[in-house]
Amino acid sequence: MATPRSRAARKVLGRLSLPERNFVADALRTETVGGVLLLLAAIAALVWANIPALHAGYESVSHFRFGPSALGLDLSVAHWAADGLLAVFFFVAGIELKRELVAGDLRDPRAAVLPVVAALCGMAAPAAVYALTNLTGGGSLGGWAVPTATDIAFALAVLAVIGTSLPSALRAFLLTLAVVDDLFAILIIAVFFTDHLNFAALAGAVAGLAVFWLLLRKGVRGWYVYVPLALVIWGLMYNSGVHATIAGVAMGLMLRCATREGEEHSPGEHIEHLVRPLSAGLAVPLFALFSAGVSVSGGALADVFTRPETLGVVLGLVVGKTVGIFGGTWLTARFTKASLSDDLAWADVFALATLAGIGFTVSLLIGELAFQGDATLTDEVKAAVLTGSVIAAALATVLLKIRNAKYRKMCEAEERDDDLDGIPDVYEEDDPAYHLRMAAILERKAAEHRRIATRKEAERAGRLAEVQGGAGEQNDSPA
């Protein structure tokens, strides 16, 4: 039976349960590694594309084509990275979202409403900033969706490195926000960047997804069944005209992420554990390697701030994301029952909103789709994405370091485990057994201190006696 305490409205950004906190910590560790690899791949791409002696080689590798042309899959290396490997990334994102829906924060509507609204506002505001910039500057509105996406890997990597003492619930908020952001970015790709549809191929992809779902429900096991089927579904989805990454997220959402009796891990968690290294260690870095290789020069960077399309992307990421996420969060907390934890300040949310302006993986992908056919503008928009992301990351780093210093001591207190039972004391404050263990520990310490005090008193008394005895002998001696 639920207690009055459990029925009370859940504090948004409050302290997480211990299992949820451990899950977020594990996800952060993985995303940190993925973010570092993503950063290295992006730097390698920029170096490779901007050194004159190597530029031709980069272009040659990026445009090298291979694949079965009879199946409509004779694609360039860059195309394979954007449509093929990135589907693995979205597959993992789909599993993450499914887990949040059935076992995480999104399961409770009261706790989920704030990050969901923040994600939606964090996509609408950048699009509005981009549109306003281009309407006043006479630019193209085609890239309105470019600054709407937050890069999970980069944002979580920066937060994990800089915000080591920030509350874990703040990290969970970013994780939930980024997953919802990815979902709606996928919907944007499907709805707004699908020029033509091959209904036969689309019907085949839907039928393949139905077979995938039925096999999962029947409990059929074996990678040799699902991997070939997934490849067929991906190929049909690609040929349908809908972006092929949709197949990845659809299959991810179909996996069961709730454990049953006798299961230590759900199938979704098990498969995510196996596939995530492939996504973070290979798929996303290779996409970055063949997408971030834009020509960067002093003039090109200056053009980012003079052309309305590129300026709109930068302002959308830096200003739009911050205003949208912070404003959406504040308005939701102001006019609904959702509220911040008493341990947090709005400055924390503002720093997090600034951090969400790091757009990379999906922003680069949408940039390619939005300005397809205009190679020059595509490269300029990619440079704008990189510029805006660097600015957002720098601003967020300063703000997070300021907030991190405030929480360092609080974090030390939260991690304290005085009774040495492996569980932080803060989670045992309502457990009588914890207080009994602490009482026994303190009694032993008190007894030890009394023993030490008695010994010190005896030693002090002995020294005083020696001093007094010596003084008496000296006074009795002749002058």
Tab-separated table of C-alpha atoms in Angstrom:
chain	number	residue	atom	x	y	z
A	1	MET	CA	0.000	0.000	0.000
A	2	ALA	CA	1.379	3.388	-0.987
A	3	THR	CA	2.354	5.642	1.866
A	4	PRO	CA	1.428	9.348	1.881
A	5	ARG	CA	5.091	10.057	1.153
A	6	SER	CA	5.072	7.872	-1.993
A	7	ARG	CA	1.800	9.418	-3.189
A	8	ALA	CA	3.233	12.918	-2.932
A	9	ALA	CA	4.222	14.680	-6.112
A	10	ARG	CA	7.665	13.605	-7.167
A	11	LYS	CA	10.311	16.308	-7.103
A	12	VAL	CA	11.775	16.939	-10.525
A	13	LEU	CA	15.580	16.775	-10.504
A	14	GLY	CA	15.458	15.366	-6.975
A	15	ARG	CA	17.598	12.529	-5.627
A	16	LEU	CA	17.242	9.366	-7.728
A	17	SER	CA	16.677	5.905	-6.380
A	18	LEU	CA	19.899	3.935	-5.966
A	19	PRO	CA	19.253	1.551	-8.942
A	20	GLU	CA	18.355	4.476	-11.223
A	21	ARG	CA	21.397	6.373	-10.042
A	22	ASN	CA	23.660	3.410	-10.832
A	23	PHE	CA	22.103	3.091	-14.299
A	24	VAL	CA	22.762	6.753	-15.063
A	25	ALA	CA	26.346	6.410	-13.833
A	26	ASP	CA	26.942	3.412	-16.115
A	27	ALA	CA	25.443	5.243	-19.083
A	28	LEU	CA	27.599	8.266	-18.391
A	29	ARG	CA	30.767	6.192	-18.304
A	30	THR	CA	29.931	4.679	-21.675
A	31	GLU	CA	28.901	7.980	-23.247
A	32	THR	CA	32.084	9.619	-21.990
A	33	VAL	CA	34.215	7.138	-23.926
A	34	GLY	CA	31.985	7.529	-26.968
A	35	GLY	CA	32.202	11.312	-26.730
A	36	VAL	CA	35.998	11.225	-26.603
A	37	LEU	CA	36.133	8.965	-29.678
A	38	LEU	CA	33.639	11.227	-31.432
A	39	LEU	CA	35.778	14.268	-30.660
A	40	LEU	CA	38.948	12.561	-31.894
A	41	ALA	CA	37.194	11.498	-35.113
A	42	ALA	CA	35.956	15.050	-35.715
A	43	ILE	CA	39.439	16.492	-35.156
A	44	ALA	CA	40.929	13.861	-37.461
A	45	ALA	CA	38.372	14.749	-40.153
A	46	LEU	CA	39.157	18.469	-39.901
A	47	VAL	CA	42.899	17.822	-40.070
A	48	TRP	CA	42.539	15.350	-42.938
A	49	ALA	CA	40.323	17.694	-44.952
A	50	ASN	CA	42.282	20.893	-44.345
A	51	ILE	CA	45.875	19.810	-44.945
A	52	PRO	CA	46.418	20.453	-48.685
A	53	ALA	CA	48.539	17.332	-49.185
A	54	LEU	CA	45.819	15.138	-47.622
A	55	HIS	CA	42.633	16.829	-48.830
A	56	ALA	CA	42.472	14.927	-52.109
A	57	GLY	CA	42.804	11.645	-50.247
A	58	TYR	CA	39.916	12.569	-47.920
A	59	GLU	CA	37.671	13.433	-50.853
A	60	SER	CA	38.661	10.246	-52.664
A	61	VAL	CA	37.879	7.993	-49.695
A	62	SER	CA	34.629	9.831	-48.839
A	63	HIS	CA	33.264	9.514	-52.368
A	64	PHE	CA	34.443	5.971	-53.027
A	65	ARG	CA	31.357	3.919	-53.925
A	66	PHE	CA	30.621	0.283	-53.215
A	67	GLY	CA	27.635	-1.952	-52.614
A	68	PRO	CA	25.122	-3.972	-54.682
A	69	SER	CA	23.770	-1.578	-57.308
A	70	ALA	CA	21.009	-4.057	-58.207
A	71	LEU	CA	19.534	-3.460	-54.747
A	72	GLY	CA	19.918	0.307	-54.992
A	73	LEU	CA	22.740	0.259	-52.468
A	74	ASP	CA	25.716	1.418	-54.540
A	75	LEU	CA	26.627	4.150	-52.058
A	76	SER	CA	29.645	6.274	-51.213
A	77	VAL	CA	31.601	5.685	-48.021
A	78	ALA	CA	30.184	8.907	-46.548
A	79	HIS	CA	26.673	7.782	-47.523
A	80	TRP	CA	27.167	4.378	-45.909
A	81	ALA	CA	28.324	6.115	-42.718
A	82	ALA	CA	25.334	8.482	-42.627
A	83	ASP	CA	22.623	6.003	-43.609
A	84	GLY	CA	24.067	2.670	-42.540
A	85	LEU	CA	26.305	3.017	-39.511
A	86	LEU	CA	24.190	5.785	-38.016
A	87	ALA	CA	21.215	3.393	-37.996
A	88	VAL	CA	23.138	1.460	-35.297
A	89	PHE	CA	23.336	4.645	-33.224
A	90	PHE	CA	19.590	5.204	-33.564
A	91	PHE	CA	18.935	1.556	-32.721
A	92	VAL	CA	20.664	2.090	-29.373
A	93	ALA	CA	18.794	5.397	-28.922
A	94	GLY	CA	15.531	3.535	-29.508
A	95	ILE	CA	16.394	1.009	-26.797
A	96	GLU	CA	17.306	3.836	-24.402
A	97	LEU	CA	13.982	5.526	-25.045
A	98	LYS	CA	12.070	2.263	-24.575
A	99	ARG	CA	13.833	1.669	-21.271
A	100	GLU	CA	12.998	5.182	-20.086
A	101	LEU	CA	9.341	4.601	-21.045
A	102	VAL	CA	8.965	1.324	-19.159
A	103	ALA	CA	11.486	1.489	-16.320
A	104	GLY	CA	12.998	4.972	-16.147
A	105	ASP	CA	11.888	8.536	-15.515
A	106	LEU	CA	9.494	8.638	-18.493
A	107	ARG	CA	7.400	5.912	-16.834
A	108	ASP	CA	6.062	8.443	-14.319
A	109	PRO	CA	4.260	11.265	-16.194
A	110	ARG	CA	4.791	13.643	-13.265
A	111	ALA	CA	8.541	13.160	-13.407
A	112	ALA	CA	8.726	12.926	-17.212
A	113	VAL	CA	6.794	16.066	-18.070
A	114	LEU	CA	9.642	18.479	-17.309
A	115	PRO	CA	12.408	16.952	-19.487
A	116	VAL	CA	9.897	16.191	-22.256
A	117	VAL	CA	8.608	19.773	-22.341
A	118	ALA	CA	12.173	21.049	-22.054
A	119	ALA	CA	13.198	18.891	-25.040
A	120	LEU	CA	10.275	20.145	-27.156
A	121	CYS	CA	10.920	23.786	-26.251
A	122	GLY	CA	14.621	23.143	-26.829
A	123	MET	CA	13.791	22.164	-30.409
A	124	ALA	CA	11.130	24.798	-31.138
A	125	ALA	CA	13.187	27.776	-29.941
A	126	PRO	CA	16.288	27.061	-32.103
A	127	ALA	CA	14.038	26.565	-35.135
A	128	ALA	CA	12.359	29.909	-34.383
A	129	VAL	CA	15.724	31.654	-33.929
A	130	TYR	CA	16.951	30.208	-37.243
A	131	ALA	CA	13.754	31.241	-39.046
A	132	LEU	CA	13.842	34.773	-37.609
A	133	THR	CA	17.514	35.191	-38.543
A	134	ASN	CA	16.900	34.104	-42.125
A	135	LEU	CA	13.655	36.040	-42.564
A	136	THR	CA	15.401	39.256	-41.537
A	137	GLY	CA	18.571	38.414	-43.477
A	138	GLY	CA	16.947	37.076	-46.640
A	139	GLY	CA	18.352	33.544	-46.255
A	140	SER	CA	16.906	30.097	-46.888
A	141	LEU	CA	14.458	28.597	-44.398
A	142	GLY	CA	15.435	25.086	-45.514
A	143	GLY	CA	17.846	24.578	-42.617
A	144	TRP	CA	15.401	25.366	-39.805
A	145	ALA	CA	15.812	21.870	-38.323
A	146	VAL	CA	19.635	21.858	-38.224
A	147	PRO	CA	20.042	23.494	-34.768
A	148	THR	CA	17.200	21.538	-33.149
A	149	ALA	CA	19.189	18.411	-32.224
A	150	THR	CA	21.384	17.854	-29.151
A	151	ASP	CA	24.284	15.417	-29.420
A	152	ILE	CA	23.958	12.869	-26.595
A	153	ALA	CA	27.533	11.602	-26.711
A	154	PHE	CA	29.241	15.002	-26.693
A	155	ALA	CA	26.927	16.620	-24.135
A	156	LEU	CA	27.163	13.752	-21.660
A	157	ALA	CA	30.920	13.499	-22.164
A	158	VAL	CA	31.401	17.190	-21.307
A	159	LEU	CA	29.070	16.888	-18.311
A	160	ALA	CA	30.849	13.788	-17.036
A	161	VAL	CA	34.307	15.362	-17.361
A	162	ILE	CA	33.482	18.842	-16.044
A	163	GLY	CA	30.564	18.212	-13.705
A	164	THR	CA	32.057	15.445	-11.582
A	165	SER	CA	30.270	16.599	-8.427
A	166	LEU	CA	26.949	17.704	-9.882
A	167	PRO	CA	23.826	15.855	-8.666
A	168	SER	CA	23.179	12.638	-10.564
A	169	ALA	CA	19.563	13.701	-11.135
A	170	LEU	CA	20.804	16.636	-13.212
A	171	ARG	CA	22.694	14.180	-15.408
A	172	ALA	CA	19.574	11.992	-15.652
A	173	PHE	CA	17.623	15.066	-16.766
A	174	LEU	CA	20.089	15.634	-19.618
A	175	LEU	CA	19.989	11.953	-20.598
A	176	THR	CA	16.167	11.942	-20.725
A	177	LEU	CA	16.059	15.265	-22.551
A	178	ALA	CA	18.600	14.091	-25.129
A	179	VAL	CA	16.750	10.819	-25.771
A	180	VAL	CA	13.453	12.668	-26.339
A	181	ASP	CA	15.329	15.182	-28.495
A	182	ASP	CA	16.683	12.338	-30.639
A	183	LEU	CA	13.226	10.812	-31.041
A	184	PHE	CA	11.725	14.042	-32.344
A	185	ALA	CA	14.767	14.660	-34.539
A	186	ILE	CA	14.089	11.287	-36.135
A	187	LEU	CA	10.447	12.266	-36.682
A	188	ILE	CA	11.594	15.533	-38.284
A	189	ILE	CA	13.820	13.586	-40.667
A	190	ALA	CA	10.971	11.209	-41.540
A	191	VAL	CA	8.327	13.913	-42.065
A	192	PHE	CA	10.218	16.879	-43.527
A	193	PHE	CA	13.183	15.365	-45.338
A	194	THR	CA	11.536	12.588	-47.325
A	195	ASP	CA	11.205	13.825	-50.900
A	196	HIS	CA	9.677	10.772	-52.554
A	197	LEU	CA	8.221	7.492	-51.404
A	198	ASN	CA	8.525	4.024	-52.904
A	199	PHE	CA	5.384	2.528	-51.400
A	200	ALA	CA	6.315	-1.032	-52.354
A	201	ALA	CA	9.645	-0.799	-50.522
A	202	LEU	CA	7.979	0.982	-47.592
A	203	ALA	CA	5.343	-1.758	-47.346
A	204	GLY	CA	8.121	-4.353	-47.386
A	205	ALA	CA	9.943	-2.526	-44.584
A	206	VAL	CA	6.758	-2.365	-42.513
A	207	ALA	CA	6.148	-6.074	-43.123
A	208	GLY	CA	9.717	-6.804	-42.062
A	209	LEU	CA	9.210	-4.812	-38.867
A	210	ALA	CA	6.033	-6.787	-38.189
A	211	VAL	CA	7.967	-10.063	-38.573
A	212	PHE	CA	10.694	-8.650	-36.297
A	213	TRP	CA	8.054	-7.841	-33.660
A	214	LEU	CA	6.392	-11.259	-33.925
A	215	LEU	CA	9.695	-13.103	-33.546
A	216	LEU	CA	10.448	-11.063	-30.437
A	217	ARG	CA	7.028	-11.823	-28.939
A	218	LYS	CA	7.417	-15.531	-29.679
A	219	GLY	CA	10.728	-15.522	-27.833
A	220	VAL	CA	12.808	-16.575	-30.851
A	221	ARG	CA	16.519	-16.212	-30.097
A	222	GLY	CA	19.638	-16.096	-32.251
A	223	TRP	CA	21.574	-13.280	-33.893
A	224	TYR	CA	21.580	-15.278	-37.138
A	225	VAL	CA	17.811	-14.670	-37.330
A	226	TYR	CA	17.653	-11.001	-36.381
A	227	VAL	CA	20.769	-9.568	-38.027
A	228	PRO	CA	19.849	-10.674	-41.596
A	229	LEU	CA	16.255	-9.557	-41.011
A	230	ALA	CA	17.464	-6.170	-39.732
A	231	LEU	CA	19.634	-5.721	-42.824
A	232	VAL	CA	16.666	-6.491	-45.090
A	233	ILE	CA	14.461	-4.024	-43.186
A	234	TRP	CA	17.178	-1.368	-43.388
A	235	GLY	CA	17.652	-1.896	-47.148
A	236	LEU	CA	13.907	-1.675	-47.816
A	237	MET	CA	13.583	1.426	-45.644
A	238	TYR	CA	16.449	3.085	-47.493
A	239	ASN	CA	14.904	2.339	-50.899
A	240	SER	CA	11.487	3.550	-49.715
A	241	GLY	CA	12.717	7.146	-49.530
A	242	VAL	CA	12.286	7.365	-45.747
A	243	HIS	CA	15.639	7.926	-44.051
A	244	ALA	CA	17.082	4.526	-43.226
A	245	THR	CA	17.888	5.445	-39.607
A	246	ILE	CA	14.130	5.209	-38.906
A	247	ALA	CA	14.486	1.429	-39.224
A	248	GLY	CA	17.058	1.438	-36.434
A	249	VAL	CA	14.954	3.351	-33.931
A	250	ALA	CA	11.827	1.344	-34.809
A	251	MET	CA	13.557	-1.964	-34.062
A	252	GLY	CA	15.041	-0.532	-30.876
A	253	LEU	CA	11.591	0.486	-29.626
A	254	MET	CA	10.252	-3.014	-30.249
A	255	LEU	CA	12.663	-4.720	-27.855
A	256	ARG	CA	11.338	-5.663	-24.419
A	257	CYS	CA	13.091	-3.649	-21.728
A	258	ALA	CA	11.192	-4.929	-18.675
A	259	THR	CA	12.546	-7.946	-16.806
A	260	ARG	CA	10.418	-11.006	-16.166
A	261	GLU	CA	10.608	-13.547	-13.377
A	262	GLY	CA	13.924	-15.371	-13.434
A	263	GLU	CA	15.614	-12.758	-15.662
A	264	GLU	CA	18.551	-10.725	-14.432
A	265	HIS	CA	18.442	-8.451	-17.479
A	266	SER	CA	15.765	-7.790	-20.079
A	267	PRO	CA	16.460	-8.623	-23.754
A	268	GLY	CA	16.655	-4.914	-24.549
A	269	GLU	CA	19.278	-4.282	-21.866
A	270	HIS	CA	21.281	-7.327	-22.971
A	271	ILE	CA	21.285	-6.321	-26.642
A	272	GLU	CA	22.073	-2.703	-25.788
A	273	HIS	CA	25.039	-3.923	-23.731
A	274	LEU	CA	26.304	-5.826	-26.784
A	275	VAL	CA	25.597	-3.196	-29.456
A	276	ARG	CA	26.497	0.011	-27.604
A	277	PRO	CA	30.289	-0.497	-28.002
A	278	LEU	CA	29.746	-0.921	-31.752
A	279	SER	CA	27.714	2.292	-31.825
A	280	ALA	CA	29.962	4.421	-29.591
A	281	GLY	CA	33.256	2.937	-30.744
A	282	LEU	CA	32.717	2.509	-34.492
A	283	ALA	CA	29.448	3.757	-35.995
A	284	VAL	CA	29.325	7.304	-34.605
A	285	PRO	CA	33.086	8.043	-34.889
A	286	LEU	CA	33.115	6.883	-38.527
A	287	PHE	CA	30.078	9.047	-39.262
A	288	ALA	CA	31.915	12.009	-37.714
A	289	LEU	CA	35.062	11.178	-39.669
A	290	PHE	CA	33.257	11.405	-43.011
A	291	SER	CA	30.826	14.202	-42.098
A	292	ALA	CA	32.957	16.729	-40.200
A	293	GLY	CA	35.647	17.074	-42.865
A	294	VAL	CA	34.805	20.579	-44.000
A	295	SER	CA	37.312	23.141	-45.223
A	296	VAL	CA	37.946	25.622	-42.439
A	297	SER	CA	39.797	28.897	-42.892
A	298	GLY	CA	39.739	32.355	-41.394
A	299	GLY	CA	37.484	33.546	-44.181
A	300	ALA	CA	35.178	30.542	-43.865
A	301	LEU	CA	34.794	31.085	-40.119
A	302	ALA	CA	34.080	34.763	-40.718
A	303	ASP	CA	31.415	33.802	-43.260
A	304	VAL	CA	29.693	31.705	-40.590
A	305	PHE	CA	28.737	34.961	-38.829
A	306	THR	CA	27.789	36.893	-41.971
A	307	ARG	CA	25.619	34.469	-43.952
A	308	PRO	CA	22.044	34.182	-42.584
A	309	GLU	CA	21.839	30.379	-42.947
A	310	THR	CA	25.035	29.730	-41.004
A	311	LEU	CA	24.438	32.527	-38.482
A	312	GLY	CA	20.977	31.088	-37.868
A	313	VAL	CA	22.511	27.694	-37.062
A	314	VAL	CA	25.036	29.197	-34.610
A	315	LEU	CA	22.451	31.376	-32.870
A	316	GLY	CA	19.986	28.501	-32.809
A	317	LEU	CA	22.456	26.232	-31.020
A	318	VAL	CA	23.889	28.811	-28.631
A	319	VAL	CA	20.896	31.059	-27.921
A	320	GLY	CA	17.863	29.053	-29.030
A	321	LYS	CA	18.749	25.884	-27.129
A	322	THR	CA	19.515	27.777	-23.907
A	323	VAL	CA	16.391	29.939	-24.014
A	324	GLY	CA	14.139	27.068	-25.098
A	325	ILE	CA	15.235	24.498	-22.527
A	326	PHE	CA	15.588	26.908	-19.602
A	327	GLY	CA	12.396	28.786	-20.464
A	328	GLY	CA	10.393	25.600	-20.992
A	329	THR	CA	11.618	24.163	-17.709
A	330	TRP	CA	10.879	27.332	-15.752
A	331	LEU	CA	7.396	27.786	-17.231
A	332	THR	CA	6.521	24.146	-16.577
A	333	ALA	CA	7.679	24.383	-12.968
A	334	ARG	CA	5.904	27.733	-12.580
A	335	PHE	CA	2.488	26.724	-13.915
A	336	THR	CA	2.307	22.989	-13.087
A	337	LYS	CA	2.858	20.856	-9.980
A	338	ALA	CA	6.373	19.969	-11.117
A	339	SER	CA	9.092	21.537	-8.991
A	340	LEU	CA	12.840	21.540	-8.624
A	341	SER	CA	14.588	19.807	-5.785
A	342	ASP	CA	15.385	22.069	-2.838
A	343	ASP	CA	19.051	21.111	-3.301
A	344	LEU	CA	19.232	22.630	-6.810
A	345	ALA	CA	19.189	26.147	-8.177
A	346	TRP	CA	17.983	27.480	-11.488
A	347	ALA	CA	21.609	28.246	-12.310
A	348	ASP	CA	22.119	24.478	-12.650
A	349	VAL	CA	19.325	24.217	-15.207
A	350	PHE	CA	20.699	27.214	-17.103
A	351	ALA	CA	24.146	25.609	-17.332
A	352	LEU	CA	22.542	22.373	-18.534
A	353	ALA	CA	20.495	24.243	-21.132
A	354	THR	CA	23.678	25.862	-22.442
A	355	LEU	CA	25.342	22.450	-22.645
A	356	ALA	CA	22.452	21.131	-24.774
A	357	GLY	CA	23.562	23.547	-27.491
A	358	ILE	CA	26.186	20.993	-28.512
A	359	GLY	CA	24.749	19.685	-31.750
A	360	PHE	CA	26.856	17.352	-33.836
A	361	THR	CA	25.788	13.918	-35.026
A	362	VAL	CA	22.138	14.564	-35.919
A	363	SER	CA	22.691	18.246	-36.731
A	364	LEU	CA	25.320	17.320	-39.334
A	365	LEU	CA	22.976	14.683	-40.731
A	366	ILE	CA	20.055	17.113	-41.011
A	367	GLY	CA	22.385	19.706	-42.546
A	368	GLU	CA	23.272	17.258	-45.317
A	369	LEU	CA	19.603	16.475	-45.944
A	370	ALA	CA	18.417	20.099	-45.776
A	371	PHE	CA	20.834	21.452	-48.385
A	372	GLN	CA	21.249	18.396	-50.575
A	373	GLY	CA	22.556	19.417	-53.978
A	374	ASP	CA	24.349	22.540	-52.716
A	375	ALA	CA	27.773	21.261	-51.654
A	376	THR	CA	29.114	24.719	-50.781
A	377	LEU	CA	26.231	25.623	-48.485
A	378	THR	CA	26.295	22.134	-46.954
A	379	ASP	CA	29.949	22.576	-45.974
A	380	GLU	CA	29.246	26.059	-44.618
A	381	VAL	CA	26.365	24.747	-42.506
A	382	LYS	CA	28.605	21.961	-41.177
A	383	ALA	CA	31.178	24.590	-40.218
A	384	ALA	CA	28.387	26.515	-38.480
A	385	VAL	CA	27.363	23.397	-36.535
A	386	LEU	CA	30.960	22.905	-35.395
A	387	THR	CA	31.317	26.589	-34.466
A	388	GLY	CA	28.052	26.717	-32.533
A	389	SER	CA	28.848	23.481	-30.727
A	390	VAL	CA	32.297	24.726	-29.679
A	391	ILE	CA	30.837	28.008	-28.382
A	392	ALA	CA	28.091	26.184	-26.458
A	393	ALA	CA	30.601	23.732	-25.010
A	394	ALA	CA	32.924	26.557	-23.893
A	395	LEU	CA	30.130	28.530	-22.219
A	396	ALA	CA	28.742	25.403	-20.562
A	397	THR	CA	32.196	24.444	-19.299
A	398	VAL	CA	32.577	27.777	-17.487
A	399	LEU	CA	29.091	27.594	-15.965
A	400	LEU	CA	29.396	23.946	-14.972
A	401	LYS	CA	32.766	24.460	-13.285
A	402	ILE	CA	31.233	27.237	-11.186
A	403	ARG	CA	28.301	25.027	-10.173
A	404	ASN	CA	30.545	21.996	-9.723
A	405	ALA	CA	32.589	23.752	-7.040
A	406	LYS	CA	29.399	24.423	-5.070
A	407	TYR	CA	28.326	20.776	-5.126
A	408	ARG	CA	31.702	19.200	-4.405
A	409	LYS	CA	31.254	19.185	-0.655
A	410	MET	CA	27.621	18.124	-0.980
A	411	CYS	CA	28.687	15.228	-3.172
A	412	GLU	CA	31.249	14.091	-0.618
A	413	ALA	CA	28.527	14.006	2.035
A	414	GLU	CA	26.203	12.067	-0.292
A	415	GLU	CA	28.844	9.426	-0.986
A	416	ARG	CA	29.720	8.931	2.688
A	417	ASP	CA	29.344	5.345	3.924
A	418	ASP	CA	30.226	5.484	7.613
A	419	ASP	CA	28.778	2.060	8.428
A	420	LEU	CA	30.795	0.461	5.566
A	421	ASP	CA	27.905	-1.627	4.231
A	422	GLY	CA	28.399	-0.578	0.595
A	423	ILE	CA	25.299	1.657	0.523
A	424	PRO	CA	25.612	5.450	0.919
A	425	ASP	CA	24.258	6.583	4.268
A	426	VAL	CA	21.871	9.059	2.652
A	427	TYR	CA	19.766	6.156	1.334
A	428	GLU	CA	19.499	4.547	4.803
A	429	GLU	CA	18.325	7.431	6.931
A	430	ASP	CA	14.898	5.804	7.438
A	431	ASP	CA	16.326	2.356	8.238
A	432	PRO	CA	16.481	1.581	12.002
A	433	ALA	CA	19.183	-1.042	11.400
A	434	TYR	CA	21.455	1.643	9.965
A	435	HIS	CA	21.143	3.761	13.087
A	436	LEU	CA	21.814	0.736	15.307
A	437	ARG	CA	24.967	-0.014	13.302
A	438	MET	CA	26.063	3.611	13.599
A	439	ALA	CA	25.339	3.596	17.347
A	440	ALA	CA	27.556	0.527	17.787
A	441	ILE	CA	30.323	2.117	15.713
A	442	LEU	CA	30.134	5.365	17.686
A	443	GLU	CA	30.092	3.482	21.014
A	444	ARG	CA	33.262	1.631	20.027
A	445	LYS	CA	34.865	4.914	19.003
A	446	ALA	CA	33.746	6.545	22.259
A	447	ALA	CA	35.212	3.648	24.277
A	448	GLU	CA	38.477	3.960	22.375
A	449	HIS	CA	38.627	7.701	23.008
A	450	ARG	CA	37.905	7.163	26.733
A	451	ARG	CA	40.734	4.612	26.887
A	452	ILE	CA	43.101	7.023	25.151
A	453	ALA	CA	41.999	9.862	27.424
A	454	THR	CA	42.598	7.704	30.557
A	455	ARG	CA	46.072	6.760	29.309
A	456	LYS	CA	46.950	10.366	28.482
A	457	GLU	CA	45.746	11.515	31.905
A	458	ALA	CA	47.915	8.843	33.565
A	459	GLU	CA	50.940	9.847	31.516
A	460	ARG	CA	50.365	13.508	32.322
A	461	ALA	CA	50.004	12.779	36.034
A	462	GLY	CA	53.279	10.794	35.948
A	463	ARG	CA	55.135	13.662	34.285
A	464	LEU	CA	53.791	16.159	36.817
A	465	ALA	CA	54.893	13.913	39.687
A	466	GLU	CA	58.398	13.697	38.252
A	467	VAL	CA	58.613	17.465	37.865
A	468	GLN	CA	57.372	18.109	41.401
A	469	GLY	CA	59.761	15.512	42.868
A	470	GLY	CA	62.748	17.007	41.065
A	471	ALA	CA	61.858	20.520	42.220
A	472	GLY	CA	61.742	19.393	45.851
A	473	GLU	CA	65.187	17.820	45.751
A	474	GLN	CA	66.654	20.970	44.254
A	475	ASN	CA	65.130	23.165	46.974
A	476	ASP	CA	66.631	20.944	49.734
A	477	SER	CA	70.159	21.178	48.345
A	478	PRO	CA	72.674	23.749	49.698
A	479	ALA	CA	72.801	27.123	48.037
